[in-house]
Short mmCIF file of C-alpha atoms and ligand atoms in Angstrom, two decimals:
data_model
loop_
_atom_site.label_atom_id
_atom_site.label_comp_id
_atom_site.label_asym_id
_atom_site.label_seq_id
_atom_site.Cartn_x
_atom_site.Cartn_y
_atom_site.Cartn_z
CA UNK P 72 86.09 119.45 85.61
CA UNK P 73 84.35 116.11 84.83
CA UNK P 74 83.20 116.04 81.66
CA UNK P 75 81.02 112.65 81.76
CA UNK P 76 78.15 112.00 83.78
CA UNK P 77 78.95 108.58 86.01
CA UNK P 78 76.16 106.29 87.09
CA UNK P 79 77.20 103.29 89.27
CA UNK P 80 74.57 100.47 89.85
CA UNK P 81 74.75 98.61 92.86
CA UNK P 82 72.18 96.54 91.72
CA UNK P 83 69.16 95.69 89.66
CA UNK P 84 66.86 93.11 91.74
CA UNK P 85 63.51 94.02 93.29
CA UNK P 86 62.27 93.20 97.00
CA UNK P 87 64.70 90.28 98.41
CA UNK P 88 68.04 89.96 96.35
CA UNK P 89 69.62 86.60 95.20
CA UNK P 90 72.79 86.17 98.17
CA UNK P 91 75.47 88.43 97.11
CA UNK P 92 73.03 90.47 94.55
CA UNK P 93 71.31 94.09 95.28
CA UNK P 94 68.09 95.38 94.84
CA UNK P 95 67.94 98.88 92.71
CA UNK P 96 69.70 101.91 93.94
CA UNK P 97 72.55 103.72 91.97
CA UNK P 98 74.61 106.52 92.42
CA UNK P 99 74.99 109.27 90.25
CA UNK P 100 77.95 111.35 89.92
CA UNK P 101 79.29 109.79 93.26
CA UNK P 102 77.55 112.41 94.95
CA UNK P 103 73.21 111.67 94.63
CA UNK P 104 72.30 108.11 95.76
CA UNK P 105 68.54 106.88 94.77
CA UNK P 106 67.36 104.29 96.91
CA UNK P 107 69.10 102.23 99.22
CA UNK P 108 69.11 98.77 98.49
CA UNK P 109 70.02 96.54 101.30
CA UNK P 110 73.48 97.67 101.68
CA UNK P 111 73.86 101.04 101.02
CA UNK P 112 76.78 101.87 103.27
CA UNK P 113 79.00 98.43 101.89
CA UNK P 114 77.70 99.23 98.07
CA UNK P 115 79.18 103.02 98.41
CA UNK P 116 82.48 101.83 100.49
CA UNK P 117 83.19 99.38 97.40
CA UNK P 118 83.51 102.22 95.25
CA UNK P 119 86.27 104.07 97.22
CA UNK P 120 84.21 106.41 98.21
CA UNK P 121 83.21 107.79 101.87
CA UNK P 122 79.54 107.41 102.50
CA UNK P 123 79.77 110.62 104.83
CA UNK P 124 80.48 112.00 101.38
CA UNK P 125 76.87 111.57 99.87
CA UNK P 126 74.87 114.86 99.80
CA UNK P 127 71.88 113.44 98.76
CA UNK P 128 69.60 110.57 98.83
CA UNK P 129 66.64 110.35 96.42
CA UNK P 130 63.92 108.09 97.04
CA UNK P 131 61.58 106.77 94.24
CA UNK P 132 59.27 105.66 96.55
CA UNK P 133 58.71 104.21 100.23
CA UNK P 134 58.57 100.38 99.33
CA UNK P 135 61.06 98.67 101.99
CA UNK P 136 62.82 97.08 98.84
CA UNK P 137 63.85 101.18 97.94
CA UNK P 138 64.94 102.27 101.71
CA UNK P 139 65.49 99.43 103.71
CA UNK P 140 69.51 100.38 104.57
CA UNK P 141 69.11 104.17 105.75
CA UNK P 142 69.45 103.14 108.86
CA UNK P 143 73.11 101.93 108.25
CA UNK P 144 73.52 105.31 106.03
CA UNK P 145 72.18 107.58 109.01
CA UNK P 146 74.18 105.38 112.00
CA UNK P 147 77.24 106.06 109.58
CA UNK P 148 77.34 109.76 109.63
CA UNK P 149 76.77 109.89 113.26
CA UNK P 150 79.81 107.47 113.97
CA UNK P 151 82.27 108.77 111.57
CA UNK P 152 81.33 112.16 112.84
CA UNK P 153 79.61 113.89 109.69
CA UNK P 154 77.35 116.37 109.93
CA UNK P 155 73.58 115.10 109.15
CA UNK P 156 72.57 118.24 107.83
CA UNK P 157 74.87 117.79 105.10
CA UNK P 158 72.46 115.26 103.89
CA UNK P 159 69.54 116.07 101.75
CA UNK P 160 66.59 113.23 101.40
CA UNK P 161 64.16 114.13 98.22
CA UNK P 162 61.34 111.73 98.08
CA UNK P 163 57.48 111.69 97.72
CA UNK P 164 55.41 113.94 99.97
CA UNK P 165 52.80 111.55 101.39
CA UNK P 166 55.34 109.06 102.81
CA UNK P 167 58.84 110.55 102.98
CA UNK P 168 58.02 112.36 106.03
CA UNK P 169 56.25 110.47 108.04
CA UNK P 170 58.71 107.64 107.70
CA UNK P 171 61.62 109.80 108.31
CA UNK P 172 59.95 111.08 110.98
CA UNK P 173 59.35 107.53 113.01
CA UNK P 174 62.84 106.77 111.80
CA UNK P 175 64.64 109.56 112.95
CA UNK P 176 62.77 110.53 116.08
CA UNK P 177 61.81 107.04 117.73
CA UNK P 178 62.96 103.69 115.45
CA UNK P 179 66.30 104.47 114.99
CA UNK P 180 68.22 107.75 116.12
CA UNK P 181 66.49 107.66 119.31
CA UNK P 182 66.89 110.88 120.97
CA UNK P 183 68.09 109.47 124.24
CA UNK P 184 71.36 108.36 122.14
CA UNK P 185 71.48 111.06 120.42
CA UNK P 186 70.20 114.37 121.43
CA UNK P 187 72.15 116.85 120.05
CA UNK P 188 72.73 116.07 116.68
CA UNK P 189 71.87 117.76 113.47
CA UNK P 190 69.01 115.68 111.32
CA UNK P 191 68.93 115.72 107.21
CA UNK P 192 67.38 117.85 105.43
CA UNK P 193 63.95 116.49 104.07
CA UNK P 194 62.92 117.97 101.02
CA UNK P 195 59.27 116.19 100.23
CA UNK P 196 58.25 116.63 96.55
CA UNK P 197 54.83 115.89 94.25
CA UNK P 198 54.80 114.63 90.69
CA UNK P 199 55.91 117.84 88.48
CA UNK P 200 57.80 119.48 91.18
CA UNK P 201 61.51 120.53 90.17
CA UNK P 202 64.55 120.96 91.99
CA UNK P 203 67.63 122.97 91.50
CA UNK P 204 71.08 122.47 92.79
CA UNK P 205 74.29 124.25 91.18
CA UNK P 206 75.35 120.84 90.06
CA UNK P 207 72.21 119.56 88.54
CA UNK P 208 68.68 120.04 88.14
CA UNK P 209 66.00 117.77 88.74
CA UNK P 210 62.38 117.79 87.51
CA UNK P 211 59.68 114.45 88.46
CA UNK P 212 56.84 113.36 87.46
CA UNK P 213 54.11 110.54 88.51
CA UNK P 214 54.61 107.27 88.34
CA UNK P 215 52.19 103.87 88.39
CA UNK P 216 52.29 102.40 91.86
CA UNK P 217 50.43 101.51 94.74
CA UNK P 218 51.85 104.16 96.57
CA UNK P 219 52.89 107.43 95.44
CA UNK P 220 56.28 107.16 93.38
CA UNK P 221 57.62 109.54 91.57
CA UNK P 222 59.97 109.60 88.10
CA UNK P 223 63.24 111.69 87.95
CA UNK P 224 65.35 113.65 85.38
CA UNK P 225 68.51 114.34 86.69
CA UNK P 226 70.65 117.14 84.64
CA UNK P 227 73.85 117.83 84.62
CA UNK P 228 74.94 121.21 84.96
CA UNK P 229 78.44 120.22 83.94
CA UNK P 230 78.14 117.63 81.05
CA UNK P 231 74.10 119.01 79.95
CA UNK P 232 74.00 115.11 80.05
CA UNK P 233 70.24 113.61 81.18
CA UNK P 234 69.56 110.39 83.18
CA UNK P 235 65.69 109.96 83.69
CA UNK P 236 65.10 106.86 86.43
CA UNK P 237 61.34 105.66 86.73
CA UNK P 238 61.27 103.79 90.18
CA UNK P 239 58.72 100.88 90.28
CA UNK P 240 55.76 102.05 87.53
CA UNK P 241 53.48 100.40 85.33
CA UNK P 242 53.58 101.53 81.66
CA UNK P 243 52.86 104.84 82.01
CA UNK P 244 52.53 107.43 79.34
CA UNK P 245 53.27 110.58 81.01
CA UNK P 246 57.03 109.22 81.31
CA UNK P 247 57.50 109.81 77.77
CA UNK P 248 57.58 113.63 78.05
CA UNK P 249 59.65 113.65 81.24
CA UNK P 250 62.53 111.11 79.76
CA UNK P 251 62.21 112.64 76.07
CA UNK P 252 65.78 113.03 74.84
CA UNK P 253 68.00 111.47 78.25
CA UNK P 254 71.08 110.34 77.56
CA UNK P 255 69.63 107.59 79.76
CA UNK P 256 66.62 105.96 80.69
CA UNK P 257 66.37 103.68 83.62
CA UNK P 258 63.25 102.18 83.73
CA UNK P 259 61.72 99.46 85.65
CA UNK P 260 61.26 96.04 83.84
CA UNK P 261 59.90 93.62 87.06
CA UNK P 262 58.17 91.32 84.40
CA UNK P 263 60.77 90.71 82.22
CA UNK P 264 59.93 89.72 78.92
CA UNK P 265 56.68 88.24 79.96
CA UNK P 266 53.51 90.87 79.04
CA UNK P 267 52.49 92.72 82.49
CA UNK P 268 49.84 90.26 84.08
CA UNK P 269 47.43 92.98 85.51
CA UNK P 270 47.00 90.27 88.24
CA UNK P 271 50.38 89.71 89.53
CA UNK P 272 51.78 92.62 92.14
CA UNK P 273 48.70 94.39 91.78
CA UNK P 274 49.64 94.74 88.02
CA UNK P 275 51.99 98.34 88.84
CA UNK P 276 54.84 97.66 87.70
CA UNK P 277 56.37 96.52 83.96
CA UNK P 278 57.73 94.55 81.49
CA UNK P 279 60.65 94.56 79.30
CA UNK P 280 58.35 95.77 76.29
CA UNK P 281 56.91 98.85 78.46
CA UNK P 282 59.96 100.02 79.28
CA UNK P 283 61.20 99.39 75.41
CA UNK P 284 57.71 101.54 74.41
CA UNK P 285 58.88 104.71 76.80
CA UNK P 286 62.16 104.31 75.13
CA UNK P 287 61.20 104.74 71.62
CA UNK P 288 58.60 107.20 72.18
CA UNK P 289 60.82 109.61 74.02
CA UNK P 290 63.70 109.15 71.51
CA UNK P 291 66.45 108.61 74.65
CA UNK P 292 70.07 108.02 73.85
CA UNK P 293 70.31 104.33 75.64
CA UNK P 294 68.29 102.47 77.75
CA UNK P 295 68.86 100.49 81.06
CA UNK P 296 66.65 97.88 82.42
CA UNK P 297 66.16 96.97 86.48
CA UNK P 298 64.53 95.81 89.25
CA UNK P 299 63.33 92.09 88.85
CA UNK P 300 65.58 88.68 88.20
CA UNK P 301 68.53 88.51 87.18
CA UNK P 302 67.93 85.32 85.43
CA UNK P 303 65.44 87.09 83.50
CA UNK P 304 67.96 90.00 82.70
CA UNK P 305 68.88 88.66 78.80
CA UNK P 306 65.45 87.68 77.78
CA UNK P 307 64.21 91.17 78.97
CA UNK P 308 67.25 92.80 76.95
CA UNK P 309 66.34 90.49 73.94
CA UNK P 310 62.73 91.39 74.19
CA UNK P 311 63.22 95.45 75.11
CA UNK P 312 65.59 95.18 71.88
CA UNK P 313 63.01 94.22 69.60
CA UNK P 314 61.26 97.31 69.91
CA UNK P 315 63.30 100.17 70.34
CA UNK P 316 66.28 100.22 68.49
CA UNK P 317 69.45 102.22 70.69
CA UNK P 318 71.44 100.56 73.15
CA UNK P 319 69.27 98.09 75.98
CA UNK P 320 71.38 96.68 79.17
CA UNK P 321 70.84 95.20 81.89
CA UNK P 322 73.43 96.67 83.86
CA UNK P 323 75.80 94.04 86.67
CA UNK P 324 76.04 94.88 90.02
CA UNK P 325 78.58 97.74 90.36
CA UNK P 326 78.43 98.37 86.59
CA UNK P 327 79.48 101.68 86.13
CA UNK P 328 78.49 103.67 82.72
CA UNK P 329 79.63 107.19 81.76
CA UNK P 330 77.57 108.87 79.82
ZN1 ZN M 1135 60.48 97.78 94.32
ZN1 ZN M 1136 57.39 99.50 94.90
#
């Protein structure tokens, strides 16, 4: 049996990546994908592993930047013969559905191509919902956004290791209690070292120092810093490092860190 918790980062940028970069999406455990980035199917293939292998996909939220490749993940299983049903999709209530939905039905595994096939399962969830699997267990809370976004804990079963994941957020409190004692937090740091300019974006999401505050104040083993520009990535891990004092990367596309 394993007995370290694997995340893999296939990348750290936010809405359109630099060429040959990656928005945010990781997999966890080479099993639980969240978020898609722009190349889900090539990021998971890189790794040596079959994407018809991933059982589930976890969405933070329904910004194109966090689903845009499930597409290529669904057209995937269907070619390479896996069984759709195989696949679970966790994500917020008030969109997940409704997107799958247009997805599945008319935008992309049109019916007329495809009638007899299985479809995921869709498992919609609300801030503070949990979910249990025998290889982890998963609790979320709320998150900061424009539209609804939720925060996950991810447990181990096997290692009783933690990784809590935030998803685009402003600073916002509640995280604390949800990340308190993870092995690892990844939290969203679009700013970068520059203070959150309640202006820009609509003001949701954070900087370098929010994400350092969650850190501290929910005493987490290490602390990982994504979604914004990678030429930003060492003044946000200078200015994250300032204020909370354990471990702060900014992890490199296809990183992978065992916890
Ligand atoms: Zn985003
Ligand atoms: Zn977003």
């Amino acid at each position: 049996m394993e007995t370290r918790t694997k995340v893999t980062f296939f990348g750290t940028e936010a809405a359109i990546p630099e060429v040959g970069g990656e928005t945010a999406s990781f997999l966890i455990n080479d099993q639980v994908m969240v978020d898609t980035g722009w190349n889900i199917v090539d990021n998971i293939r890189r790794q040596g592993i079959d994407p018809g292998n991933i059982r589930y996909l976890l969405f933070t939220h329904m910004h194109h930047d966090h689903y845009i490749s499930l597409p290529s993940l669904l057209y995937y299983f269907l070619i390479a013969n896996k069984d759709l049903a195989d696949l679970k999709i966790l994500g917020p209530e008030e969109d997940l559905q409704p997107i799958l939905h247009h997805t599945l039905e008319f935008l992309f595994l049109n019916r007329k191509f495809y009638p007899a096939r299985s479809y995921p399962t869709i498992i919609p969830l609300k801030p503070g919902d949990s979910y249990d699997d025998e290889l982890f267990h998963l609790k979320t809370a709320s998150s900061l956004h424009p539209v609804q976004a939720l925060c996950y804990k991810y447990t181990d079963r096997g290692t009783g290791k933690s990784v809590t994941f935030t998803g685009d957020t402003a600073y916002h409190e509640p995280i604390t209690e949800l990340a308190r004692g993870s092995s690892l937090l990844i939290h969203e740091a679009t700013y970068g070292a520059a203070p959150a300019n309640p202006l820009k974006n609509g003001g949701l999401h954070s900087s370098a120092m929010d994400a350092a505050e969650i850190a501290k104040a929910a005493e987490v083993e290490q602390l990982a810093l994504i979604h914004g520009l990678r030429r930003n990535n060492e003044a946000s891990v200078q200015a994250a490092a300032a204020i909370y004092s354990g471990p702060v990367m900014w992890p490199e596309k296809d990183q992978t860190v065992y916890l």
